[in-house]
mmCIF file of C-alpha atoms and ligand atoms in Angstrom:
data_model
loop_
_atom_site.group_PDB
_atom_site.id
_atom_site.type_symbol
_atom_site.label_atom_id
_atom_site.label_comp_id
_atom_site.label_asym_id
_atom_site.label_seq_id
_atom_site.Cartn_x
_atom_site.Cartn_y
_atom_site.Cartn_z
ATOM 1 C CA MET A 29 4.488 223.102 190.634
ATOM 2 C CA LYS A 30 1.975 220.897 188.783
ATOM 3 C CA LEU A 31 2.975 217.141 188.219
ATOM 4 C CA ILE A 32 0.331 214.997 186.164
ATOM 5 C CA LEU A 33 0.448 211.309 186.036
ATOM 6 C CA ILE A 34 -0.613 209.485 183.107
ATOM 7 C CA GLY A 35 -0.342 205.395 182.412
ATOM 8 C CA PHE A 36 -2.668 202.439 181.852
ATOM 9 C CA MET A 37 -5.231 201.701 184.677
ATOM 10 C CA GLY A 38 -3.334 199.503 187.328
ATOM 11 C CA SER A 39 -0.185 201.144 186.756
ATOM 12 C CA GLY A 40 -0.091 203.005 190.000
ATOM 13 C CA LYS A 41 -1.244 206.592 189.587
ATOM 14 C CA THR A 42 -3.477 206.875 192.408
ATOM 15 C CA THR A 43 -1.373 205.702 194.771
ATOM 16 C CA VAL A 44 1.911 207.315 193.371
ATOM 17 C CA ALA A 45 0.073 210.895 193.333
ATOM 18 C CA LYS A 46 -1.252 210.706 197.073
ATOM 19 C CA ASN A 47 2.573 209.698 197.958
ATOM 20 C CA LEU A 48 3.780 212.620 196.353
ATOM 21 C CA GLY A 49 0.923 215.293 197.467
ATOM 22 C CA HIS A 50 2.417 214.116 200.934
ATOM 23 C CA LYS A 51 5.749 214.503 200.617
ATOM 24 C CA LEU A 52 5.455 217.640 198.281
ATOM 25 C CA ASN A 53 2.424 219.033 200.432
ATOM 26 C CA LEU A 54 0.551 219.797 197.473
ATOM 27 C CA LYS A 55 -3.359 218.608 197.027
ATOM 28 C CA VAL A 56 -3.721 215.624 195.028
ATOM 29 C CA VAL A 57 -6.546 215.433 192.804
ATOM 30 C CA GLU A 58 -8.216 212.219 191.135
ATOM 31 C CA MET A 59 -9.827 213.200 187.478
ATOM 32 C CA ASP A 60 -12.087 210.064 187.860
ATOM 33 C CA ASP A 61 -13.614 211.784 191.018
ATOM 34 C CA LEU A 62 -14.234 214.869 189.659
ATOM 35 C CA VAL A 63 -15.566 213.267 186.687
ATOM 36 C CA LEU A 64 -18.243 211.353 189.011
ATOM 37 C CA LYS A 65 -19.016 214.568 190.748
ATOM 38 C CA ILE A 66 -20.297 216.365 187.341
ATOM 39 C CA SER A 67 -21.945 213.140 186.321
ATOM 40 C CA LYS A 68 -25.476 212.098 187.711
ATOM 41 C CA ARG A 69 -24.165 208.761 188.475
ATOM 42 C CA LYS A 70 -23.021 206.494 191.092
ATOM 43 C CA ASN A 71 -19.833 205.146 189.787
ATOM 44 C CA ILE A 72 -17.671 205.375 187.115
ATOM 45 C CA LYS A 73 -18.819 201.807 185.753
ATOM 46 C CA GLU A 74 -22.239 203.137 185.766
ATOM 47 C CA ILE A 75 -21.372 206.305 183.446
ATOM 48 C CA PHE A 76 -20.304 203.667 180.962
ATOM 49 C CA VAL A 77 -22.880 201.527 180.927
ATOM 50 C CA LYS A 78 -25.971 203.799 181.191
ATOM 51 C CA ASP A 79 -24.154 206.850 178.964
ATOM 52 C CA GLY A 80 -21.815 205.253 176.940
ATOM 53 C CA GLU A 81 -17.987 205.812 176.422
ATOM 54 C CA GLU A 82 -18.147 208.883 174.798
ATOM 55 C CA HIS A 83 -20.078 210.256 177.318
ATOM 56 C CA PHE A 84 -17.421 209.782 179.781
ATOM 57 C CA ARG A 85 -14.959 210.852 177.605
ATOM 58 C CA ASP A 86 -16.599 214.414 176.852
ATOM 59 C CA LEU A 87 -16.929 214.728 181.236
ATOM 60 C CA GLU A 88 -13.282 213.741 180.994
ATOM 61 C CA THR A 89 -12.898 216.387 178.745
ATOM 62 C CA LYS A 90 -14.666 219.088 180.830
ATOM 63 C CA ILE A 91 -12.333 218.048 183.730
ATOM 64 C CA ALA A 92 -9.264 218.383 181.990
ATOM 65 C CA LYS A 93 -10.285 221.742 181.357
ATOM 66 C CA LYS A 94 -10.741 222.483 184.648
ATOM 67 C CA ILE A 95 -7.443 221.050 185.864
ATOM 68 C CA SER A 96 -5.454 222.845 183.207
ATOM 69 C CA THR A 97 -6.131 226.120 185.507
ATOM 70 C CA MET A 98 -4.974 224.487 188.649
ATOM 71 C CA ASP A 99 -1.608 224.882 190.346
ATOM 72 C CA ASN A 100 0.391 223.235 193.265
ATOM 73 C CA VAL A 101 -1.146 219.947 192.462
ATOM 74 C CA VAL A 102 -0.807 216.306 191.847
ATOM 75 C CA ILE A 103 -3.099 215.289 189.054
ATOM 76 C CA SER A 104 -3.915 211.306 188.513
ATOM 77 C CA THR A 105 -5.677 211.000 185.157
ATOM 78 C CA GLY A 106 -7.925 208.588 183.973
ATOM 79 C CA GLY A 107 -5.990 205.854 181.870
ATOM 80 C CA GLY A 108 -7.885 206.662 179.210
ATOM 81 C CA VAL A 109 -7.224 210.410 178.977
ATOM 82 C CA VAL A 110 -4.942 210.190 176.055
ATOM 83 C CA MET A 111 -7.790 208.866 173.820
ATOM 84 C CA LYS A 112 -8.726 212.408 172.933
ATOM 85 C CA ASP A 113 -5.892 214.453 171.235
ATOM 86 C CA ARG A 114 -8.021 217.758 172.398
ATOM 87 C CA ASN A 115 -6.561 216.993 176.309
ATOM 88 C CA ASN A 116 -3.008 216.955 175.421
ATOM 89 C CA ASN A 117 -2.575 220.562 175.345
ATOM 90 C CA LEU A 118 -4.773 220.921 178.737
ATOM 91 C CA LEU A 119 -2.452 218.716 180.234
ATOM 92 C CA LYS A 120 0.838 220.192 178.767
ATOM 93 C CA THR A 121 -0.210 222.984 181.520
ATOM 94 C CA GLY A 122 2.098 220.607 184.065
ATOM 95 C CA ASN A 123 4.705 218.168 184.065
ATOM 96 C CA ILE A 124 3.431 214.872 182.589
ATOM 97 C CA ILE A 125 5.037 211.651 184.205
ATOM 98 C CA PHE A 126 4.125 208.249 182.342
ATOM 99 C CA LEU A 127 4.070 205.167 184.643
ATOM 100 C CA LYS A 128 4.749 202.706 182.145
ATOM 101 C CA THR A 129 3.930 199.155 183.533
ATOM 102 C CA SER A 130 4.160 195.736 181.489
ATOM 103 C CA PHE A 131 0.619 194.016 180.188
ATOM 104 C CA GLU A 132 1.698 191.350 182.279
ATOM 105 C CA VAL A 133 2.040 193.199 185.627
ATOM 106 C CA LEU A 134 -1.282 195.141 184.991
ATOM 107 C CA GLU A 135 -3.026 191.461 184.138
ATOM 108 C CA GLN A 136 -2.050 190.266 187.447
ATOM 109 C CA ARG A 137 -3.117 193.428 189.396
ATOM 110 C CA LEU A 138 -6.843 193.895 187.495
ATOM 111 C CA ILE A 139 -7.954 190.739 186.190
ATOM 112 C CA SER A 140 -10.352 190.045 189.117
ATOM 113 C CA ASP A 141 -11.428 194.026 189.540
ATOM 114 C CA SER A 142 -15.014 194.532 188.294
ATOM 115 C CA SER A 143 -14.791 198.487 188.531
ATOM 116 C CA ARG A 144 -12.589 199.161 185.673
ATOM 117 C CA PRO A 145 -15.209 198.392 182.809
ATOM 118 C CA LEU A 146 -12.416 198.325 179.988
ATOM 119 C CA PHE A 147 -10.361 195.607 181.671
ATOM 120 C CA LYS A 148 -13.816 193.040 181.580
ATOM 121 C CA ASP A 149 -12.222 191.297 178.199
ATOM 122 C CA ARG A 150 -8.389 190.482 177.966
ATOM 123 C CA GLU A 151 -8.070 190.557 174.422
ATOM 124 C CA LYS A 152 -9.840 193.815 174.682
ATOM 125 C CA ALA A 153 -7.671 195.662 177.206
ATOM 126 C CA LYS A 154 -4.492 194.583 175.133
ATOM 127 C CA MET A 155 -5.318 196.079 172.263
ATOM 128 C CA LEU A 156 -6.215 199.479 174.236
ATOM 129 C CA PHE A 157 -2.805 198.930 175.757
ATOM 130 C CA ASP A 158 -0.786 198.624 172.809
ATOM 131 C CA LEU A 159 -2.919 201.533 171.036
ATOM 132 C CA ARG A 160 -2.260 203.612 174.200
ATOM 133 C CA GLN A 161 1.740 202.754 174.548
ATOM 134 C CA SER A 162 2.862 205.597 171.910
ATOM 135 C CA LYS A 163 0.228 208.213 172.980
ATOM 136 C CA TYR A 164 1.850 207.963 176.695
ATOM 137 C CA GLU A 165 5.162 208.087 175.517
ATOM 138 C CA GLU A 166 4.555 210.954 173.539
ATOM 139 C CA TRP A 167 2.787 212.912 175.652
ATOM 140 C CA ALA A 168 5.033 212.456 178.694
ATOM 141 C CA ASP A 169 7.752 214.982 179.656
ATOM 142 C CA LEU A 170 9.020 211.556 181.581
ATOM 143 C CA THR A 171 8.682 208.159 181.541
ATOM 144 C CA ILE A 172 9.087 205.801 184.158
ATOM 145 C CA GLN A 173 9.428 202.216 184.327
ATOM 146 C CA THR A 174 7.604 200.846 187.071
ATOM 147 C CA ASP A 175 7.697 196.881 187.093
ATOM 148 C CA ASN A 176 9.814 195.351 189.983
ATOM 149 C CA LYS A 177 9.893 198.724 191.392
ATOM 150 C CA THR A 178 8.405 200.000 194.953
ATOM 151 C CA VAL A 179 6.130 203.310 195.257
ATOM 152 C CA LYS A 180 8.940 204.402 197.515
ATOM 153 C CA GLU A 181 11.570 204.026 194.121
ATOM 154 C CA ILE A 182 8.907 205.463 191.843
ATOM 155 C CA ILE A 183 8.581 208.221 194.251
ATOM 156 C CA LYS A 184 12.306 208.912 194.185
ATOM 157 C CA THR A 185 12.700 208.871 190.664
ATOM 158 C CA VAL A 186 10.036 211.468 190.331
ATOM 159 C CA LEU A 187 11.354 213.755 192.574
ATOM 160 C CA LEU A 188 15.077 213.351 191.578
ATOM 161 C CA LYS A 189 14.265 214.088 187.477
ATOM 162 C CA THR A 190 11.447 216.671 188.090
ATOM 163 C CA VAL A 191 11.898 218.528 191.518
ATOM 164 C CA PHE A 192 15.760 218.375 191.530
ATOM 165 C CA LYS A 193 16.010 217.800 187.698
ATOM 166 C CA LYS A 194 18.719 215.292 187.960
ATOM 167 C CA SER A 195 19.364 213.673 184.880
ATOM 168 C CA VAL A 196 21.945 210.864 186.242
ATOM 169 C CA LEU A 197 20.624 208.409 188.843
HETATM 170 C C1 S3P B 219 -10.211 204.384 181.953
HETATM 171 C C2 S3P B 219 -9.290 203.881 183.032
HETATM 172 C C3 S3P B 219 -10.408 204.498 184.534
HETATM 173 C C4 S3P B 219 -11.368 205.261 184.441
HETATM 174 C C5 S3P B 219 -12.486 204.675 182.930
HETATM 175 C C6 S3P B 219 -11.526 204.564 181.920
HETATM 176 C C7 S3P B 219 -9.709 204.032 180.598
HETATM 177 O O1 S3P B 219 -9.093 205.244 185.071
HETATM 178 O O2 S3P B 219 -11.035 206.646 183.703
HETATM 179 O O3 S3P B 219 -12.763 203.565 183.782
HETATM 180 O O4 S3P B 219 -9.990 204.304 179.193
HETATM 181 O O5 S3P B 219 -8.264 203.154 180.660
HETATM 182 P P1 S3P B 219 -8.209 204.167 185.733
HETATM 183 O O6 S3P B 219 -6.668 204.552 184.832
HETATM 184 O O7 S3P B 219 -7.785 205.386 187.210
HETATM 185 O O8 S3P B 219 -8.353 202.932 186.378
#
């Protein structure tokens, strides 16, 4: 089994991945952590500032290749993984789940978070959000609306729809 979480920054991919991994006894992999490992930088922000976004995207694709060979794992992707179409086939090696969160809710969560270089400017972040929504939908095997849902409810939906394959909830 291989579950791959996609969605915008702040949509809860990391938290949901940890919980799913725990429930299903699967390894949890954070793409950003692996990207950081193969970079020479201290944190993600520093990769963006010193090397630029394109370099970050190249490292991200290297890691997408690596995870395409993994199994029995829950993967939390970086929110911008859909910016490069070349990553699509690599992620298709798993069951792709889109955590869909409204911009208003994301904004509340992220406005004071300085670790996310692409959320510094609200207008730019909104443009990125709009640009990516159709990609997330297109790439996903399952879309879960997360506004007003607890982590527990999100996990339950993922389990019912992917592990037990129930279509009616
Ligand atoms: C990014 C999202 C981040 C991280 C990087 C770029 C993006 O991951 O990969 O800052 O382009 O949306 P999270 O979605 O885990 O915040």
